[in-house]
Coordinates of C-alpha atoms in Angstrom, one line a residue:
Chain M
X1 CA 102.4 142.5 156.0
X2 CA 100.8 145.9 156.1
X3 CA 97.4 145.2 154.6
X4 CA 94.8 143.2 156.4
X5 CA 91.3 142.1 155.5
X6 CA 89.0 143.5 158.1
X7 CA 86.6 140.6 157.6
X8 CA 88.8 137.5 157.9
X9 CA 92.0 138.9 159.1
X10 CA 94.1 137.7 156.2
X11 CA 97.2 139.8 155.7
X12 CA 98.9 140.9 152.5
X13 CA 102.3 142.3 151.7
X14 CA 102.6 145.9 150.9
X15 CA 102.1 146.3 147.2
X16 CA 100.3 142.9 146.9
X17 CA 98.1 142.5 143.9
X18 CA 96.0 139.8 145.4
X19 CA 93.7 142.1 147.2
X20 CA 93.0 144.3 144.2
X21 CA 89.7 142.7 143.6
X22 CA 88.9 141.8 147.2
X23 CA 90.1 139.3 149.7
X24 CA 90.7 135.9 148.0
X25 CA 89.6 134.1 151.1
X26 CA 86.4 135.8 152.3
X27 CA 85.7 138.2 149.4
X28 CA 85.8 141.1 151.8
X29 CA 86.7 144.4 150.3
X30 CA 87.7 146.4 153.3
X31 CA 91.3 146.4 154.2
X32 CA 93.3 148.1 156.8
X33 CA 96.8 149.2 156.5
X34 CA 99.1 148.2 159.3
X35 CA 102.7 149.2 159.5
X36 CA 104.8 146.2 160.0
X37 CA 105.7 147.1 163.6
X38 CA 102.0 147.3 164.5
X39 CA 100.8 144.0 163.1
X40 CA 100.5 142.4 166.5
X41 CA 98.1 144.9 167.8
X42 CA 95.8 144.8 164.8
X43 CA 93.6 142.0 165.8
X44 CA 92.5 143.4 169.1
X45 CA 92.1 146.7 167.6
X46 CA 89.8 145.5 164.8
X47 CA 86.4 145.2 166.4
X48 CA 84.4 148.4 165.8
X49 CA 81.6 147.5 168.2
X50 CA 83.9 147.5 171.2
X51 CA 83.4 149.9 174.0
X52 CA 85.4 153.1 173.7
X53 CA 88.2 151.9 175.8
X54 CA 91.7 153.1 175.5
X55 CA 94.4 151.3 173.6
X56 CA 97.8 151.6 174.9
X57 CA 99.3 155.0 174.8
X58 CA 102.5 153.5 173.6
X59 CA 100.9 152.2 170.5
X60 CA 98.8 155.3 170.1
X61 CA 101.7 157.6 170.5
X62 CA 103.9 155.7 168.1
X63 CA 101.1 155.6 165.7
X64 CA 100.7 159.3 166.0
X65 CA 104.3 159.8 165.3
X66 CA 104.2 157.4 162.4
X67 CA 101.2 159.1 160.9
X68 CA 102.7 162.5 161.3
X69 CA 105.8 161.3 159.7
X70 CA 103.7 160.0 156.8
X71 CA 102.0 163.3 156.3
X72 CA 105.1 165.4 156.6
X73 CA 107.1 163.1 154.5
X74 CA 104.6 163.2 151.8
X75 CA 103.8 159.5 152.2
X76 CA 106.6 158.5 150.0
X77 CA 107.0 155.2 151.6
X78 CA 103.3 154.4 151.3
X79 CA 102.6 153.9 147.6
X80 CA 99.3 152.2 148.3
X81 CA 97.8 155.1 150.1
X82 CA 96.8 157.6 147.5
X83 CA 93.9 158.9 149.6
X84 CA 96.4 160.2 152.2
X85 CA 98.2 162.3 149.7
X86 CA 95.0 163.4 148.1
X87 CA 93.6 164.8 151.3
X88 CA 96.8 166.4 152.4
X89 CA 97.4 168.1 149.1
X90 CA 93.8 168.7 148.1
X91 CA 91.9 170.0 151.1
X92 CA 94.3 171.7 153.3
X93 CA 95.8 175.1 152.6
X94 CA 99.6 175.1 152.8
X95 CA 100.8 175.1 156.3
X96 CA 97.6 174.0 157.8
X97 CA 97.4 170.5 159.2
X98 CA 95.3 168.2 157.0
X99 CA 91.9 167.6 158.5
X100 CA 92.1 164.0 159.2
X101 CA 95.4 164.4 160.9
X102 CA 93.7 165.9 163.9
X103 CA 90.5 163.9 164.0
X104 CA 92.1 160.5 163.6
X105 CA 93.9 160.6 166.8
X106 CA 91.8 159.1 169.5
X107 CA 93.7 160.1 172.5
X108 CA 94.6 163.5 173.7
X109 CA 98.2 162.5 173.6
X110 CA 97.9 161.7 169.9
X111 CA 96.1 164.9 169.2
X112 CA 98.8 166.7 171.1
X113 CA 101.4 165.0 169.0
X114 CA 99.6 166.0 165.9
X115 CA 98.9 169.4 167.0
X116 CA 102.5 170.1 168.0
X117 CA 103.6 168.6 164.8
X118 CA 101.3 171.0 163.1
X119 CA 102.7 174.2 164.6
X120 CA 106.1 174.0 162.8
X121 CA 103.9 174.2 159.7
X122 CA 104.9 170.8 158.3
X123 CA 108.5 171.6 158.0
X124 CA 111.0 169.1 157.1
X125 CA 111.8 168.2 160.7
X126 CA 108.3 168.1 161.9
X127 CA 108.4 164.4 162.2
X128 CA 111.1 164.7 164.7
X129 CA 109.1 167.2 166.6
X130 CA 106.2 164.8 166.6
X131 CA 108.3 162.1 168.0
X132 CA 109.5 164.0 170.8
X133 CA 106.1 165.4 171.6
X134 CA 104.6 162.0 171.5
X135 CA 107.1 160.8 174.0
X136 CA 106.5 163.8 176.2
X137 CA 102.8 163.4 176.1
X138 CA 102.8 160.1 177.8
X139 CA 103.7 161.8 181.0
X140 CA 102.1 165.2 180.4
X141 CA 98.5 164.4 179.7
X142 CA 97.1 167.6 181.0
X143 CA 99.0 169.6 178.4
X144 CA 98.1 167.0 175.8
X145 CA 94.4 167.5 176.6
X146 CA 94.6 171.2 176.4
X147 CA 96.4 171.1 173.2
X148 CA 94.0 168.6 171.7
X149 CA 91.1 170.9 172.4
X150 CA 93.0 173.7 170.7
X151 CA 93.8 171.5 167.8
X152 CA 90.3 170.4 167.2
X153 CA 88.7 173.8 167.4
X154 CA 91.2 175.1 165.0
X155 CA 90.5 172.6 162.4
X156 CA 86.8 172.0 162.8
X157 CA 85.6 173.9 159.7
X158 CA 87.5 172.4 156.8
X159 CA 86.3 169.0 157.8
X160 CA 82.7 169.6 157.5
X161 CA 82.5 168.6 153.8
X162 CA 83.5 165.0 154.6
X163 CA 80.8 162.7 155.7
X164 CA 82.9 161.1 158.2
X165 CA 83.6 164.3 160.0
X166 CA 80.1 165.8 160.3
X167 CA 79.8 164.8 163.9
X168 CA 82.6 167.0 165.0
X169 CA 80.4 169.7 166.3
X170 CA 79.5 167.5 169.2
X171 CA 82.9 167.6 170.6
X172 CA 86.4 166.7 169.4
X173 CA 87.1 163.7 171.5
X174 CA 83.9 162.0 170.5
X175 CA 84.4 162.7 166.9
X176 CA 87.9 161.5 166.9
X177 CA 86.8 158.3 168.4
X178 CA 83.7 158.0 166.3
X179 CA 85.7 158.3 163.1
X180 CA 88.4 156.1 164.4
X181 CA 86.0 153.3 165.3
X182 CA 83.7 153.6 162.4
X183 CA 86.1 153.9 159.6
X184 CA 86.6 150.2 159.3
X185 CA 83.1 150.3 157.9
X186 CA 81.8 152.5 155.1
X187 CA 81.0 156.1 155.7
X188 CA 77.3 155.3 155.3
X189 CA 77.4 153.2 158.3
X190 CA 79.1 155.8 160.4
X191 CA 77.2 156.5 163.6
X192 CA 76.3 160.1 164.5
X193 CA 78.9 161.7 166.7
X194 CA 76.3 162.0 169.5
X195 CA 75.8 158.3 169.4
X196 CA 79.3 157.9 170.7
X197 CA 78.6 158.5 174.4
X198 CA 81.8 159.3 176.3
X199 CA 81.9 162.9 177.4
X200 CA 85.1 164.9 177.3
X201 CA 85.8 164.4 181.0
X202 CA 85.5 160.6 180.9
X203 CA 87.5 160.5 177.8
X204 CA 90.2 162.4 179.4
X205 CA 90.1 160.1 182.3
X206 CA 90.3 157.1 180.1
X207 CA 93.2 158.6 178.3
X208 CA 95.0 159.4 181.5
X209 CA 94.4 155.9 182.8
X210 CA 95.6 154.3 179.6
X211 CA 98.6 156.4 179.5
X212 CA 99.7 155.9 183.0
X213 CA 98.6 152.3 183.3
X214 CA 99.2 150.7 179.9
X215 CA 102.3 152.5 178.7
X216 CA 104.4 149.4 179.1
X217 CA 101.8 146.9 178.0
X218 CA 100.5 147.5 174.5
X219 CA 98.2 144.5 174.7
X220 CA 96.4 145.5 177.9
X221 CA 93.1 143.6 178.2
X222 CA 90.0 145.5 177.7
X223 CA 91.5 148.3 175.6
X224 CA 90.3 147.1 172.3
X225 CA 88.3 149.9 170.8
X226 CA 89.8 152.7 168.8
X227 CA 93.3 151.7 168.5
X228 CA 95.7 153.6 166.2
X229 CA 95.5 150.8 163.7
X230 CA 91.8 151.4 163.2
X231 CA 92.4 155.1 162.7
X232 CA 95.0 154.4 160.2
X233 CA 92.7 152.1 158.4
X234 CA 90.4 154.8 157.3
X235 CA 92.8 156.1 154.8
X236 CA 93.3 152.8 153.3
X237 CA 90.0 151.0 153.4
X238 CA 87.0 153.3 153.5
X239 CA 87.4 154.9 150.1
X240 CA 88.2 151.9 147.9
X241 CA 85.5 149.9 149.6
X242 CA 82.8 152.1 148.2
X243 CA 84.0 151.7 144.6
X244 CA 84.4 147.9 144.8
X245 CA 81.0 147.0 146.1
X246 CA 79.5 146.6 142.6
X247 CA 82.4 144.4 141.6
X248 CA 81.5 141.7 144.0
X249 CA 79.6 139.3 141.7
X250 CA 82.6 137.9 139.7
X251 CA 85.4 138.5 142.1
X252 CA 87.1 135.3 141.4
X253 CA 87.2 135.7 137.7
X254 CA 88.2 139.3 138.0
X255 CA 91.0 138.5 140.3
X256 CA 92.3 135.8 138.0
X257 CA 92.0 138.0 135.1
X258 CA 93.9 140.8 136.8
X259 CA 96.7 138.6 138.0
X260 CA 97.1 137.1 134.5
X261 CA 97.0 140.4 132.8
X262 CA 99.7 141.7 135.0
X263 CA 101.9 138.7 134.5
X264 CA 101.6 137.3 131.0
X265 CA 103.1 140.2 129.0
X266 CA 105.1 143.0 130.5
X267 CA 105.5 146.0 128.3
X268 CA 108.8 147.5 129.3
X269 CA 108.7 150.2 126.6
X270 CA 107.0 150.5 123.2
X271 CA 108.6 147.7 121.3
X272 CA 110.2 146.0 124.3
X273 CA 108.3 143.2 125.9
X274 CA 108.9 140.4 128.4
X275 CA 106.7 137.4 128.1
X276 CA 105.7 134.9 130.7
X277 CA 105.3 131.8 128.6
X278 CA 103.6 129.7 131.3
X279 CA 101.0 132.5 131.9
X280 CA 100.4 132.8 128.1
X281 CA 100.0 129.1 127.9
X282 CA 97.8 128.8 130.9
X283 CA 95.3 131.6 130.1
X284 CA 92.2 130.6 128.3
X285 CA 91.7 133.7 126.3
X286 CA 94.1 134.8 123.7
X287 CA 95.8 138.1 123.3
X288 CA 95.4 139.2 119.7
X289 CA 96.6 142.8 119.9
X290 CA 98.9 144.9 122.0
X291 CA 98.4 148.6 122.5
X292 CA 101.0 151.1 123.2
X293 CA 99.3 152.2 126.3
X294 CA 99.7 148.8 127.8
X295 CA 96.3 147.4 127.0
X296 CA 95.6 144.2 125.2
X297 CA 92.8 143.2 122.9
X298 CA 91.9 139.6 123.8
X299 CA 89.8 137.0 122.2
X300 CA 87.6 135.4 124.9
X301 CA 87.3 131.6 124.8
X302 CA 83.7 131.4 123.7
X303 CA 84.2 133.4 120.5
X304 CA 87.4 131.4 119.8
X305 CA 85.7 128.1 120.1
X306 CA 82.7 129.4 118.1
X307 CA 85.0 129.9 115.2
X308 CA 86.4 126.5 115.4
Chain L
X1 CA 61.5 110.9 98.5
X2 CA 64.1 112.6 96.5
X3 CA 64.3 115.3 99.0
X4 CA 64.7 112.9 101.9
X5 CA 67.4 110.9 100.1
X6 CA 69.1 114.1 99.2
X7 CA 69.0 115.1 102.8
X8 CA 70.3 111.8 103.9
X9 CA 73.2 111.9 101.5
X10 CA 74.2 115.4 102.6
X11 CA 73.9 114.3 106.2
X12 CA 76.2 111.5 105.3
X13 CA 78.7 113.8 103.7
X14 CA 78.6 116.0 106.8
X15 CA 79.2 113.1 109.0
X16 CA 82.1 111.9 106.8
X17 CA 83.7 115.3 106.7
X18 CA 83.3 115.6 110.5
X19 CA 84.9 112.2 110.9
X20 CA 87.8 112.9 108.6
X21 CA 88.2 116.2 110.3
X22 CA 88.7 114.4 113.5
X23 CA 91.2 112.1 111.9
X24 CA 93.3 115.0 110.6
X25 CA 96.1 115.7 113.0
X26 CA 97.1 119.2 113.5
X27 CA 100.9 119.3 113.8
X28 CA 102.4 122.5 115.3
X29 CA 105.8 123.5 114.2
X30 CA 107.3 125.1 117.3
X31 CA 110.7 126.5 118.2
X32 CA 112.7 129.6 119.0
X33 CA 112.9 132.4 116.5
X34 CA 115.1 131.9 113.4
X35 CA 115.3 128.1 113.8
X36 CA 113.9 127.5 110.4
X37 CA 110.3 126.7 111.2
X38 CA 108.8 128.4 108.2
X39 CA 111.5 127.0 105.9
X40 CA 110.6 123.6 107.1
X41 CA 106.8 124.2 106.8
X42 CA 107.3 125.5 103.3
X43 CA 109.4 122.5 102.3
X44 CA 106.8 120.1 103.6
X45 CA 104.0 122.0 102.0
X46 CA 105.8 122.3 98.6
X47 CA 106.8 118.7 98.6
X48 CA 103.3 117.5 99.2
X49 CA 100.9 120.2 98.0
X50 CA 102.9 122.4 95.7
X51 CA 102.1 125.5 97.8
X52 CA 104.2 127.5 100.3
X53 CA 103.1 128.4 103.7
X54 CA 104.6 131.8 104.2
X55 CA 107.6 134.0 103.5
X56 CA 111.0 132.9 104.9
X57 CA 113.5 135.4 106.1
X58 CA 116.8 135.6 107.9
X59 CA 115.2 138.2 110.1
X60 CA 114.0 136.7 113.3
X61 CA 110.2 136.9 113.9
X62 CA 109.4 137.0 110.3
X63 CA 106.5 134.8 111.1
X64 CA 104.3 136.8 113.4
X65 CA 101.1 135.0 112.9
X66 CA 100.5 131.3 113.0
X67 CA 99.9 130.0 109.5
X68 CA 98.2 126.8 108.7
X69 CA 98.5 124.6 105.7
X70 CA 95.6 122.1 105.8
X71 CA 95.3 118.7 104.3
X72 CA 99.0 117.9 103.7
X73 CA 99.0 114.3 102.6
X74 CA 102.3 112.6 103.1
X75 CA 102.7 109.2 101.5
X76 CA 105.0 106.7 103.2
X77 CA 105.4 103.0 102.4
X78 CA 102.2 102.8 100.5
X79 CA 100.0 104.4 103.1
X80 CA 99.4 108.0 103.7
X81 CA 99.0 110.3 106.6
X82 CA 97.0 113.5 106.4
X83 CA 98.0 116.4 108.5
X84 CA 97.5 120.1 109.0
X85 CA 100.7 122.0 109.4
X86 CA 100.7 125.0 111.7
X87 CA 103.7 127.2 111.3
X88 CA 104.0 129.2 114.5
X89 CA 105.9 132.4 115.4
X90 CA 109.1 131.8 117.2
X91 CA 108.7 131.6 120.9
X92 CA 110.8 133.7 123.1
X93 CA 110.6 135.4 126.5
X94 CA 111.9 138.8 125.4
X95 CA 111.2 140.8 122.3
X96 CA 113.1 144.0 121.8
X97 CA 112.7 146.3 118.8
X98 CA 116.4 147.1 118.9
X99 CA 117.2 143.7 117.6
X100 CA 115.3 144.6 114.4
X101 CA 117.3 147.8 114.1
X102 CA 120.3 145.6 113.3
X103 CA 118.7 144.9 110.0
X104 CA 119.1 147.9 107.8
X105 CA 115.7 147.6 106.1
X106 CA 113.8 148.7 109.3
X107 CA 113.5 152.2 110.8
X108 CA 112.5 152.5 114.4
X109 CA 108.8 152.7 113.8
X110 CA 108.8 149.5 111.8
X111 CA 111.0 147.8 114.3
X112 CA 108.6 148.7 117.1
X113 CA 105.7 147.5 115.1
X114 CA 107.4 144.2 114.3
X115 CA 108.3 143.8 117.9
X116 CA 104.7 144.2 118.9
X117 CA 103.5 141.8 116.3
X118 CA 106.1 139.3 117.3
X119 CA 105.0 139.5 120.9
X120 CA 101.4 139.0 119.8
X121 CA 102.7 136.1 117.7
X122 CA 104.2 134.4 120.7
X123 CA 100.9 134.8 122.6
X124 CA 99.2 133.2 119.6
X125 CA 101.7 130.4 119.4
X126 CA 101.3 129.6 123.1
X127 CA 97.5 129.7 122.7
X128 CA 97.6 127.3 119.8
X129 CA 99.8 125.0 121.8
X130 CA 97.2 124.9 124.5
X131 CA 94.1 124.7 122.3
X132 CA 94.8 123.4 119.0
X133 CA 97.6 121.0 118.2
X134 CA 97.7 117.3 118.3
X135 CA 101.4 116.9 117.9
X136 CA 104.5 119.0 117.8
X137 CA 107.6 119.3 115.6
X138 CA 110.1 121.2 117.6
X139 CA 112.6 122.8 115.4
X140 CA 116.0 123.8 116.7
X141 CA 118.9 125.5 115.0
X142 CA 121.7 123.0 115.5
X143 CA 124.3 125.7 115.4
X144 CA 123.1 127.2 118.6
X145 CA 122.9 126.1 122.2
X146 CA 119.7 124.2 122.8
X147 CA 119.9 124.6 126.6
X148 CA 117.6 127.7 126.9
X149 CA 114.8 128.6 129.1
X150 CA 112.4 128.7 126.2
X151 CA 113.3 125.3 124.9
X152 CA 113.1 123.7 128.3
X153 CA 109.8 125.3 129.1
X154 CA 108.2 124.5 125.8
X155 CA 109.3 120.9 125.8
X156 CA 108.1 120.6 129.3
X157 CA 104.7 122.0 128.4
X158 CA 104.5 119.6 125.4
X159 CA 105.4 116.7 127.6
X160 CA 102.9 117.7 130.2
X161 CA 100.2 117.5 127.6
X162 CA 101.4 114.1 126.4
X163 CA 101.6 115.4 122.8
X164 CA 103.8 113.3 120.4
X165 CA 106.9 115.4 119.7
X166 CA 109.8 115.2 117.3
X167 CA 112.9 117.3 117.7
X168 CA 114.3 118.5 114.4
X169 CA 117.9 119.5 114.4
X170 CA 117.8 122.0 111.6
X171 CA 120.6 123.7 109.6
X172 CA 122.9 120.7 109.5
X173 CA 124.3 122.1 106.2
X174 CA 126.1 124.7 108.3
X175 CA 129.6 124.0 109.4
X176 CA 129.2 124.6 113.1
X177 CA 126.0 122.5 113.4
X178 CA 126.1 120.0 116.2
X179 CA 123.4 117.3 116.1
X180 CA 124.8 115.7 119.2
X181 CA 124.4 118.8 121.3
X182 CA 120.7 118.7 120.6
X183 CA 120.4 115.0 121.1
X184 CA 122.0 115.4 124.5
X185 CA 119.7 118.3 125.4
X186 CA 116.6 116.2 124.9
X187 CA 117.6 112.6 125.2
X188 CA 114.0 111.6 126.0
X189 CA 112.9 112.5 122.5
X190 CA 113.8 111.4 119.0
X191 CA 116.0 113.9 117.3
X192 CA 116.0 114.1 113.5
X193 CA 118.8 116.0 111.7
X194 CA 117.9 117.9 108.6
X195 CA 118.4 121.0 106.5
X196 CA 115.1 122.3 105.6
X197 CA 116.7 124.9 103.3
X198 CA 118.8 122.4 101.4
X199 CA 116.4 119.5 101.7
X200 CA 118.9 117.3 103.4
X201 CA 117.6 114.1 105.0
X202 CA 114.0 114.9 104.2
X203 CA 113.2 111.2 103.6
X204 CA 113.8 110.5 107.2
X205 CA 111.9 113.5 108.2
X206 CA 108.8 112.2 106.4
X207 CA 109.3 108.7 107.8
X208 CA 109.3 110.1 111.3
X209 CA 106.3 112.3 110.7
X210 CA 104.3 109.4 109.4
X211 CA 105.4 107.3 112.3
X212 CA 104.7 109.8 115.0
X213 CA 101.7 111.6 113.7
X214 CA 100.1 109.1 111.3

């Protein structure tokens, strides 16, 4: 179940419609996307206020590889993540690594993975490269750090237009962590990069410690903060959250309406329809006209009864 | 004084009309496409009011909007029942314009348009079933297999609403009609054989209507 409500933790299958109008349980409209193999780590990773500890390098590295694969593969297996593709296609010149690819990695190792994945210019086998680099980086943190510095300086400028990135000037490690932690909330609530205290040196130490100590224990205590799941979340949750805020008042009705509209009449092609009789029977309003573009005209119950 | 008494009498009329309105049962004629619902509705309406309800056709989904014939008074055994007949579009789970193309009179655009209207008609029929009928005449073509998803689902919905329902096994004038197959399909309900087209067994039809919906 790749989608998870960041408020109550309820999870949804990939492609689920239930969350289209917010979480049915708590009404929350921020969700994170969790690849199935990372679900177990998501709960610990989910508290933005946690100290900037290190999540396991194993999880981080695999996440880096996964994300790199997503980018390189065009995200074809992630139909629910249009923002990913938008960014990669819209803001980065060909061959340059998309901006969030570098800043989203919160450990030097991840950056290294991303960076190394970048250098083959997003070729078809870049994901394989990323994988091997990710593995290597767990034992070669010095190189990873160096590469991460290089990566961040290279890509600092294109990011400046995005509100979540503005803190980058204060230092790459800080910014990466800041965005990683803060992207479970809306960009408005994003703290300044300088407000995220750890200096580069301590970050590197953290990273080293995590990579050497927690490589075999993905759930190591005290390493809650900026886990890869949170970084991944930014693509999924932050953008839709902004647009859904004004929809809050009638979430229940909206959800019901959406679900019913999806299910009662399926327009396969113009002139070809599948009907869900139970849904048609159960719905209170009444479809009086179908449009070729898939829309209906409905008669809402009040006006129906008013006629009667 | 004249004004007040006039007001009173008009109030009385309104009350009476409201009251009789409540008494009047709305009977929905439901069933799959091409079962003969409109033919039956027309026969009932012609027999008791002299008017027809709507055009009949061998083309499925000819009825794509529910049509109502109000105030059909059926006399049985000295008493009379007063019903509104609602002829509904045939209910189905799939509408495909290609089935209209089998009939030569339609080109593709017309077939698509009919298909869309038929789909809207099903939605309307289902809506009426939910909102607006007090009893159901369920018409089946007795030459076809009654064990279909649509029939089972609709009968189930009708039962869940505790509506009085009569199963009409139509088209018994055809050679391959099987009344028993329909009786076996819905043994919990009374099945009345008839041919709406030929007018066969209409006496029993009206007896049952008076009995069930009177």
